[in-house]
Short mmCIF file of C-alpha atoms in Angstrom, two decimals:
data_model
loop_
_atom_site.label_atom_id
_atom_site.label_comp_id
_atom_site.label_asym_id
_atom_site.label_seq_id
_atom_site.Cartn_x
_atom_site.Cartn_y
_atom_site.Cartn_z
CA MET A 1 143.66 3.67 22.70
CA LYS A 2 140.09 4.36 23.14
CA ALA A 3 137.61 4.63 20.58
CA LEU A 4 136.62 7.69 19.39
CA ASP A 5 133.25 7.66 20.36
CA LYS A 6 134.53 7.52 23.61
CA MET A 7 137.04 9.89 24.14
CA ASP A 8 136.47 12.95 26.16
CA ASN A 9 137.81 16.83 24.72
CA LEU A 10 141.34 16.00 26.51
CA ASP A 11 141.92 12.83 25.10
CA LYS A 12 141.58 13.87 21.85
CA ALA A 13 143.18 17.72 22.26
CA GLY A 14 145.52 14.79 23.03
CA LEU A 15 145.69 12.89 20.21
CA LEU A 16 145.62 16.37 17.64
CA CYS A 17 148.84 17.05 19.06
CA LYS A 18 150.73 13.85 18.56
CA LEU A 19 149.47 13.69 15.05
CA PHE A 20 150.09 17.50 14.49
CA PRO A 21 152.94 18.30 16.54
CA ALA A 22 154.04 20.85 14.37
CA GLU A 23 150.81 22.92 14.09
CA LEU A 24 150.76 24.02 17.90
CA GLU A 25 151.90 27.57 18.02
CA ASN A 26 149.20 27.95 15.01
CA LEU A 27 146.58 26.85 17.46
CA GLN A 28 147.60 28.31 20.06
CA ASN A 29 147.83 31.65 17.24
CA ALA A 30 143.78 30.93 16.04
CA ILE A 31 143.45 30.79 19.92
CA LYS A 32 144.45 34.73 20.73
CA THR A 33 143.06 35.43 17.46
CA GLN A 34 140.12 34.28 18.78
CA CYS A 35 140.33 35.83 22.10
CA ASP A 36 141.95 39.85 21.06
CA TYR A 37 137.80 39.65 18.43
CA PHE A 38 135.92 38.58 21.74
CA LEU A 39 137.36 41.16 23.99
CA GLN A 40 138.20 44.13 21.09
CA ASN A 41 134.25 43.35 20.65
CA GLU A 42 133.32 42.59 24.10
CA THR A 43 130.46 45.55 24.83
CA ALA A 44 128.99 45.15 21.11
CA PHE A 45 128.52 40.68 22.34
CA ARG A 46 127.16 41.62 25.44
CA GLU A 47 124.59 44.20 24.24
CA GLY A 48 123.34 42.02 22.06
CA TRP A 49 123.88 38.48 23.09
CA TYR A 50 120.78 36.39 22.67
CA GLN A 51 120.49 33.18 25.05
CA LYS A 52 118.90 30.23 23.33
CA GLY A 53 121.63 27.93 24.39
CA PHE A 54 122.94 27.02 28.00
CA PHE A 55 125.34 29.56 28.26
CA THR A 56 125.24 33.60 28.82
CA ALA A 57 128.04 35.92 28.01
CA GLU A 58 129.31 36.20 31.50
CA PHE A 59 130.06 32.24 30.89
CA TRP A 60 131.31 32.81 27.26
CA TYR A 61 133.90 35.28 28.80
CA ARG A 62 134.60 33.96 31.61
CA LEU A 63 135.91 31.17 28.65
CA VAL A 64 137.64 33.40 26.54
CA GLN A 65 139.52 35.06 29.89
CA ASN A 66 140.84 32.07 30.49
CA ALA A 67 141.31 31.53 27.01
CA GLN A 68 143.38 34.75 26.53
CA LYS A 69 145.96 33.52 30.22
CA GLY A 70 146.86 30.54 28.46
CA THR A 71 148.13 32.48 25.33
CA ALA A 72 149.46 35.00 27.70
CA GLN A 73 152.60 33.46 29.39
CA ASN A 74 155.77 33.99 28.64
CA GLU A 75 157.22 30.13 27.85
CA PRO A 76 153.87 29.33 25.59
CA LEU A 77 151.65 26.72 26.12
CA TRP A 78 151.80 25.19 22.67
CA LYS A 79 155.77 23.96 23.50
CA ARG A 80 154.53 21.62 26.08
CA PRO A 81 151.72 19.62 24.16
CA ASN A 82 150.37 18.31 27.51
CA TRP A 83 149.89 22.19 29.43
CA PHE A 84 148.17 22.95 25.50
CA THR A 85 145.54 19.78 26.27
CA ASP A 86 145.22 21.01 29.88
CA HIS A 87 144.83 24.68 29.62
CA PHE A 88 142.78 24.84 26.83
CA PHE A 89 140.50 21.73 26.63
CA ASP A 90 139.77 20.60 30.38
CA GLY A 91 136.39 21.16 31.42
CA HIS A 92 134.16 24.18 29.87
CA ASN A 93 137.27 25.51 28.76
CA SER A 94 137.40 23.52 26.13
CA ILE A 95 134.19 24.68 24.65
CA PHE A 96 135.86 28.26 23.42
CA ALA A 97 138.86 26.67 22.99
CA ILE A 98 136.88 24.00 20.11
CA HIS A 99 135.11 26.87 18.73
CA CYS A 100 138.14 27.93 18.00
CA LEU A 101 139.88 25.21 16.63
CA ILE A 102 136.52 25.17 14.06
CA GLU A 103 136.77 29.01 13.27
CA TYR A 104 140.73 28.65 11.79
CA THR A 105 139.95 25.61 9.54
CA GLU A 106 138.17 28.46 7.86
CA ASP A 107 141.02 29.91 7.61
CA ALA A 108 143.07 29.29 4.28
CA GLN A 109 146.39 28.87 6.66
CA CYS A 110 144.89 26.04 7.91
CA ASP A 111 146.38 22.58 6.75
CA PRO A 112 144.00 20.70 5.02
CA GLN A 113 144.51 17.10 7.36
CA LEU A 114 144.62 19.79 10.60
CA LYS A 115 141.14 20.47 8.80
CA GLN A 116 140.04 16.93 8.42
CA ALA A 117 141.41 16.08 12.04
CA ILE A 118 139.65 18.78 13.85
CA HIS A 119 136.28 17.96 11.99
CA LEU A 120 136.69 13.81 12.52
CA LEU A 121 137.00 15.15 16.48
CA PHE A 122 135.99 17.82 17.62
CA GLY A 123 132.71 18.09 14.00
CA SER A 124 132.23 21.00 12.81
CA ASP A 125 128.83 22.89 13.63
CA LYS A 126 130.16 26.43 15.20
CA PHE A 127 128.32 27.02 19.28
CA LEU A 128 127.58 30.21 18.27
CA GLN A 129 126.39 32.02 15.35
CA ILE A 130 127.80 35.92 14.99
CA THR A 131 126.83 38.45 13.93
CA LEU A 132 127.77 42.58 15.16
CA ASN A 133 125.36 44.76 13.84
CA ASP A 134 126.00 48.15 12.73
CA LYS A 135 124.42 50.87 15.02
#
């Protein structure tokens, strides 16, 4: 096994899957929940998007759509850990997947050990500061 500082996101996700195989369905559901949230509020997010970093609303929504494709498959990806990691954690797709994991750690249903592992592997800093304005 590689040292933690030598692991890329695929390696880290693979390790998380091996350590917590019983949690993969919950993780995929957390990703689906975030996809649904962003798609339901897409207009508001796009209108209020403040680009402070390197990605735009368009880029973010491509990541959301790619993740949604993985959650909508006939055979759930969580049943095949390698497919799960390849789909959600390869390349730029990992940005949204990591966002979803970090958000999931705040859910009361998140196993405390899983929460610690996510924070160890991926950190606890959020990629987005989300505030919806009521108009």
